[in-house]
Short mmCIF file of C-alpha atoms and ligand atoms in Angstrom, two decimals:
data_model
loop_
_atom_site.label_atom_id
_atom_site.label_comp_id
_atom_site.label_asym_id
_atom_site.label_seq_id
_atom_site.Cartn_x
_atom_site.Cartn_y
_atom_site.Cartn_z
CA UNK A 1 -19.04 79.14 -83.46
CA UNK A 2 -15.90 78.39 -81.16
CA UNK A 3 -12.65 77.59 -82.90
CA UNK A 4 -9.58 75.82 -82.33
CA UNK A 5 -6.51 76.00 -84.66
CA UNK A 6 -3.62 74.19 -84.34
CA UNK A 7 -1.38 71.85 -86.42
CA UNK A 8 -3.30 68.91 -87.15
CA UNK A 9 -2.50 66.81 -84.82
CA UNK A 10 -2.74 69.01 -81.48
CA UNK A 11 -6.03 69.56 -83.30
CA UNK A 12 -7.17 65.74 -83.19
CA UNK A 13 -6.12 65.08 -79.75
CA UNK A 14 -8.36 68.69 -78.69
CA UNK A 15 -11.19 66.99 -80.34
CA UNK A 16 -10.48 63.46 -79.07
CA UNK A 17 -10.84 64.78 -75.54
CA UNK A 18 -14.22 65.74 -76.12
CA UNK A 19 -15.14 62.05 -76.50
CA UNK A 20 -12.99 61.57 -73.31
CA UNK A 21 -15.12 63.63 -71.21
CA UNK A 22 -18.37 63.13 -72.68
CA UNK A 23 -18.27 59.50 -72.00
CA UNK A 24 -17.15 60.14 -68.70
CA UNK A 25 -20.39 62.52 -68.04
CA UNK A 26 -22.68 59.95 -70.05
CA UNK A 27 -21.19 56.56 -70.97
CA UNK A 28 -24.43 55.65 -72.82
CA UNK A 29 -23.62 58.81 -75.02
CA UNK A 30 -25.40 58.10 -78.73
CA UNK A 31 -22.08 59.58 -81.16
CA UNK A 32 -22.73 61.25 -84.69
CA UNK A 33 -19.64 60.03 -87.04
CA UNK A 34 -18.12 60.57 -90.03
CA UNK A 35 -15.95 59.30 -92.65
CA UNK A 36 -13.35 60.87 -94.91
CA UNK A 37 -9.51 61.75 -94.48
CA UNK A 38 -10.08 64.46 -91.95
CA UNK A 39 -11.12 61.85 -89.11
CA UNK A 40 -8.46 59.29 -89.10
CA UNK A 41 -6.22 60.68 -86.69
CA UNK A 42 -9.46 61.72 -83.95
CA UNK A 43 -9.77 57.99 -84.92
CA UNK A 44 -6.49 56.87 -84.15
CA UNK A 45 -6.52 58.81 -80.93
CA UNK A 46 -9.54 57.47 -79.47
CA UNK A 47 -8.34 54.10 -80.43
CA UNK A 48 -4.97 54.96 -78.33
CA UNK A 49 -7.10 55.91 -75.63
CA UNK A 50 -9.11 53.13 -75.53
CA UNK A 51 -6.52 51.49 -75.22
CA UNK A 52 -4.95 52.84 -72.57
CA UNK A 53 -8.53 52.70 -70.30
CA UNK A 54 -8.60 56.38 -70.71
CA UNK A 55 -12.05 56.10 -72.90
CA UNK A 56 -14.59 53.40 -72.95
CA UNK A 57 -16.96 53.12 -75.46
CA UNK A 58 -18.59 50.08 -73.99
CA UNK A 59 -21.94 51.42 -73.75
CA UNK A 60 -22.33 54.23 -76.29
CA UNK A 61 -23.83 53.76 -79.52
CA UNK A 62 -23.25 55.36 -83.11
CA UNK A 63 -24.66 56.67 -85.63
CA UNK A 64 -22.71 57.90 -88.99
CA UNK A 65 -23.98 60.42 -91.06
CA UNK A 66 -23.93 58.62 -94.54
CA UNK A 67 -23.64 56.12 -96.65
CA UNK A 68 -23.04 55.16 -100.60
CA UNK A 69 -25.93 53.40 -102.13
CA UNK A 70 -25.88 50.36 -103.74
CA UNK A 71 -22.73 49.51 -101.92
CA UNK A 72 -22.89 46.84 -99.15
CA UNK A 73 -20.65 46.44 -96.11
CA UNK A 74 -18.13 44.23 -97.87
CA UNK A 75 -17.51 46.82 -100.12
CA UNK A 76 -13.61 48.63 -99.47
CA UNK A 77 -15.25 51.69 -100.43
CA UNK A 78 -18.47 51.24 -98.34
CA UNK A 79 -18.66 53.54 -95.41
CA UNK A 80 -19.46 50.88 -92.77
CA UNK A 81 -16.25 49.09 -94.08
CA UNK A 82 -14.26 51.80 -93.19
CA UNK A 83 -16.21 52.45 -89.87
CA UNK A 84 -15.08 48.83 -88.82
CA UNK A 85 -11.67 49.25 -90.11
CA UNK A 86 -10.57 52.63 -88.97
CA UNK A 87 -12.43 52.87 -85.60
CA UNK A 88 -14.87 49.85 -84.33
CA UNK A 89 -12.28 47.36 -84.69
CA UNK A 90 -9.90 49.20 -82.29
CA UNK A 91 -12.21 50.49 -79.63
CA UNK A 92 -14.22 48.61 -77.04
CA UNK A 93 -17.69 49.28 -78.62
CA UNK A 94 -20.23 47.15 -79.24
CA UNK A 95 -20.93 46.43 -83.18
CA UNK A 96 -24.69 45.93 -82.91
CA UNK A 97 -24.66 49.72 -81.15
CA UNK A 98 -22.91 50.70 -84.23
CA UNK A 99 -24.99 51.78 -86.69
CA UNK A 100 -24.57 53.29 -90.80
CA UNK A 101 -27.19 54.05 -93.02
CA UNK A 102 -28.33 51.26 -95.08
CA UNK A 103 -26.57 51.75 -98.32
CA UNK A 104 -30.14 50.17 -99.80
CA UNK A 105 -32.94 52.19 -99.22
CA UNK A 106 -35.78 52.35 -101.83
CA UNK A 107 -36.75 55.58 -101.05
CA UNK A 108 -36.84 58.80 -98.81
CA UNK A 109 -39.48 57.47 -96.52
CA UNK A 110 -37.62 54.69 -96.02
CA UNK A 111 -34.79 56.70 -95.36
CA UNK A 112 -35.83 58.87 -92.61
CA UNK A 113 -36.44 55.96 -90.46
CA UNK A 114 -33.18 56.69 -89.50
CA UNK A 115 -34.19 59.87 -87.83
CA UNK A 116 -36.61 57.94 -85.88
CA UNK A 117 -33.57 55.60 -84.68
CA UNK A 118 -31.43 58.17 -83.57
CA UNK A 119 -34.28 60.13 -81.80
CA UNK A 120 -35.61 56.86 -80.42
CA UNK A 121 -31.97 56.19 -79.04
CA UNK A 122 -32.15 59.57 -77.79
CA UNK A 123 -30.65 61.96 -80.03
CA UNK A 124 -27.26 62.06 -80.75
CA UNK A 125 -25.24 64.12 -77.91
CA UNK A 126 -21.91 64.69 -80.34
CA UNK A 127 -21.74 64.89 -83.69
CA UNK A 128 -18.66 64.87 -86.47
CA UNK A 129 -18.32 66.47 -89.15
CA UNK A 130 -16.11 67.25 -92.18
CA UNK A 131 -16.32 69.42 -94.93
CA UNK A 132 -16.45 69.10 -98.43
CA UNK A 133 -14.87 71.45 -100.68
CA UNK A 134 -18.13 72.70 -101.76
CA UNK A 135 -19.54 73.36 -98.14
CA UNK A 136 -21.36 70.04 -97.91
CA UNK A 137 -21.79 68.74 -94.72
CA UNK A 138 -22.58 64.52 -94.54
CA UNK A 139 -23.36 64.32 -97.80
CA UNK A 140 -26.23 67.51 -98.07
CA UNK A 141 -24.68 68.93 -101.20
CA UNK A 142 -25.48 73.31 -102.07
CA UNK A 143 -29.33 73.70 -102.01
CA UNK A 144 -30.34 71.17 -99.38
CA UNK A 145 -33.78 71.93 -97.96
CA UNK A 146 -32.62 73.39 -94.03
CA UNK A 147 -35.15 70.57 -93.06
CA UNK A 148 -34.17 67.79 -94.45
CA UNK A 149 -33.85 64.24 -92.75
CA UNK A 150 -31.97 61.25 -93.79
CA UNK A 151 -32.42 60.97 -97.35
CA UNK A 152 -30.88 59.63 -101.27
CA UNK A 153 -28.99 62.54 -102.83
CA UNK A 154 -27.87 62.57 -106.01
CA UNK A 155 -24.00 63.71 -105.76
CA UNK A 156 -22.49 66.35 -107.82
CA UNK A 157 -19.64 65.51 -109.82
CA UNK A 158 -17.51 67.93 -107.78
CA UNK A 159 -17.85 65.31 -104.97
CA UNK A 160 -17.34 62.34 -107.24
CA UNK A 161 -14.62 64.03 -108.61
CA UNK A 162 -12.96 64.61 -105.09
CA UNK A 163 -13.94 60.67 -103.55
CA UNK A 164 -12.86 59.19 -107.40
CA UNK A 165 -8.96 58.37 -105.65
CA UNK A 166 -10.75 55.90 -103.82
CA UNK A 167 -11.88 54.18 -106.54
CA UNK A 168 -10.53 52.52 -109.83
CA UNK A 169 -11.94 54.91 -112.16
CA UNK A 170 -14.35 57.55 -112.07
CA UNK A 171 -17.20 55.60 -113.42
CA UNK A 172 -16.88 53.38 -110.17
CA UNK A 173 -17.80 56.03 -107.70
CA UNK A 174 -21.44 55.48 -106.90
CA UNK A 175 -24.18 58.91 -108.34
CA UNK A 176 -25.99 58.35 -105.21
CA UNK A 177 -25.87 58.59 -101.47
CA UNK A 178 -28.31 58.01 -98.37
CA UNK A 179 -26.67 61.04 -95.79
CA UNK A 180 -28.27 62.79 -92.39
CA UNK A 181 -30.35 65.64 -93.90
CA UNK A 182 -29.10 69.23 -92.30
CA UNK A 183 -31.87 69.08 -89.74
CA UNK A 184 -30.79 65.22 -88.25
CA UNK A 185 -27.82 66.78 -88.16
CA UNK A 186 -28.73 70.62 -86.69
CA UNK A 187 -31.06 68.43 -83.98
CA UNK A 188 -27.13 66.95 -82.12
CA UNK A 189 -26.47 68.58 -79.06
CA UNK A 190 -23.13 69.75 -79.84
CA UNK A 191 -21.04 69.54 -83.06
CA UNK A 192 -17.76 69.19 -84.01
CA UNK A 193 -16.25 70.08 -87.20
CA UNK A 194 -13.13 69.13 -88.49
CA UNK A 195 -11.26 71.07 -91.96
CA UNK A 196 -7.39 70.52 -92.37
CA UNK A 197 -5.33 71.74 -95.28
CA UNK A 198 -5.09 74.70 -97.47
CA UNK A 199 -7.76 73.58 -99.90
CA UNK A 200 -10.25 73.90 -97.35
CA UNK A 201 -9.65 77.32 -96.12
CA UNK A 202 -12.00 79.03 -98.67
CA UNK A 203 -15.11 77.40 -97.62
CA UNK A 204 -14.26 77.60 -94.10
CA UNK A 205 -14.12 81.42 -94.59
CA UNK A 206 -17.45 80.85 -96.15
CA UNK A 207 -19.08 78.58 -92.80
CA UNK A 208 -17.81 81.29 -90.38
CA UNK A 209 -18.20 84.40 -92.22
CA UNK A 210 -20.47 84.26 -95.40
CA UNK A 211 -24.29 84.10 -94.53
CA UNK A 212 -25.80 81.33 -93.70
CA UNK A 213 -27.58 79.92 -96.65
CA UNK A 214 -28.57 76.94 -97.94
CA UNK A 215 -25.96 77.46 -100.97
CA UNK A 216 -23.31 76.62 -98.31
CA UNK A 217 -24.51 74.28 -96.47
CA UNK A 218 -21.99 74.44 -93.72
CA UNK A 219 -22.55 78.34 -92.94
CA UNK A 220 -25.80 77.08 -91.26
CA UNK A 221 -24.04 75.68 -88.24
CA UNK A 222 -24.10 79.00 -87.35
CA UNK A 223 -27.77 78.83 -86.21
CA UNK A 224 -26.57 75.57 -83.85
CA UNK A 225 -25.81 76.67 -80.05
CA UNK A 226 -22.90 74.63 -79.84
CA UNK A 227 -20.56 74.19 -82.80
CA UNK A 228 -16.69 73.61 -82.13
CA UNK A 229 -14.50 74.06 -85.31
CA UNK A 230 -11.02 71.84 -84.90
CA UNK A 231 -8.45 73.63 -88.03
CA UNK A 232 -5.72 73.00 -88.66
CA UNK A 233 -3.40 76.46 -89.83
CA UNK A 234 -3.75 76.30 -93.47
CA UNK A 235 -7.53 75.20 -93.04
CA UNK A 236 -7.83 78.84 -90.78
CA UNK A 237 -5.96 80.47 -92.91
CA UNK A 238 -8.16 82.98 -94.59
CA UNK A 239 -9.99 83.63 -91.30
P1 PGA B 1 -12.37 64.62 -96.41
O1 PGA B 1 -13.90 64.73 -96.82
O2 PGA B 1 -12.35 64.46 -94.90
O3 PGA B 1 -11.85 63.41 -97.11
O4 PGA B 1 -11.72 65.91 -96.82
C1 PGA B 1 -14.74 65.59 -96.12
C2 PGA B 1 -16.11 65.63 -96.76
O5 PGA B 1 -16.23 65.55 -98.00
O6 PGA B 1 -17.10 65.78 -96.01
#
């Protein structure tokens, strides 16, 4: 794994540039994204770019790695809501090459049609990641099968816990979640992963140093050829 520390935002402009000169190699470039806090400034930077006709995202398409169920687009707290809010609105990409996982899938099988999407669009070339504080990656919680595609999760209450200051109350935050299994996500040609703040510097010890097991989810990015981790100081911290 390659990293890259930094303060946070030297840290989001590194990784912005990556989108920079990928689309300049490959303009039809198929993007893995991701919600959360730890994107919005990558976010705000490509949207700067953009912008400034440094980027164009004209004919790349996306593909984020999860999605609540039961919540539909409208929703504040859906995932494609804040897609179109903190990045599609701002950039020059089209919104029917824009795609989330459907918050309303019956079942697994259903599910991994999404897999067949992305390989169908032809893979995705860069994908996004963040980190939760328990090592999930997308939403693959501890114990994910290492071959897993697109599929409902259950989410732990650490998780609900952690996304509840989104919500009015606790009992708000949906139990369930359609996410990228680890091996829609292991298939990208490269990765980036982004971890900022203290809070996050024990499980980052754990991605680049523990073993990579399925109890840590993140720690089997080591097995990927080419994973870039963007961290801020604290986030590096214990490394
Ligand atoms: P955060 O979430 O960016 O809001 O810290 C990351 C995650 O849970 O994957």
């Amino acid at each position: 794994m390659k990293i890259i520390t930094g303060t946070r935002e030297e840290v989001s402009k590194k990784a912005a540039q990556r989108y920079v000169e990928l689309l300049a190699k490959k303009p039809e470039a198929v993007l893995g994204l991701a919600t959360g806090s730890t994107p919005l400034e990558l976010y705000a930077e490509l949207a700067r770019l953009c912008a400034a006709g440094e980027v164009s995202f004209a004919r790349a398409k996306s593909y984020n790695l999860d999605e609540y169920l039961g919540l539909d687009g409208s929703h504040d707290q859906s995932y494609r809501y804040f897609m179109d809010n903190n990045l599609f609105k701002h950039i020059d990409i089209r919104p029917e090459n824009t795609h989330v996982p459907s918050g309303f899938v019956k079942d697994d099988a259903e599910a991994a049609q999404y897999d067949a999407e992305i390989a169908a669009a032809g893979g995705v070339d860069l994908q996004l990641l963040g980190i939760g504080n328990n090592g999930h990656i997308g939403f693959n919680e501890p114990l994910t099968p290492y071959d897993s595609l697109t599929h409902i999760v259950k989410l732990t209450e650490s998780t609900r816990e952690a996304n509840k200051r989104f919500f009015k109350s606790i009992d708000e935050v949906p139990t369930h979640a359609v996410t990228m299994g680890i091996h829609t996500v292991m298939q990208a040609r490269s990765i980036i992963l982004m971890a900022f703040g203290r809070g996050k510097a024990e499980i980052i010890k754990k991605t680049v140093q523990g073993r990579p097991e399925i109890s840590v989810p993140a720690s089997l990015l080591q097995l990927h050829t080419d994973v870039t981790l963007y961290l801020d100081e604290d986030a590096a911290s214990l490394l």
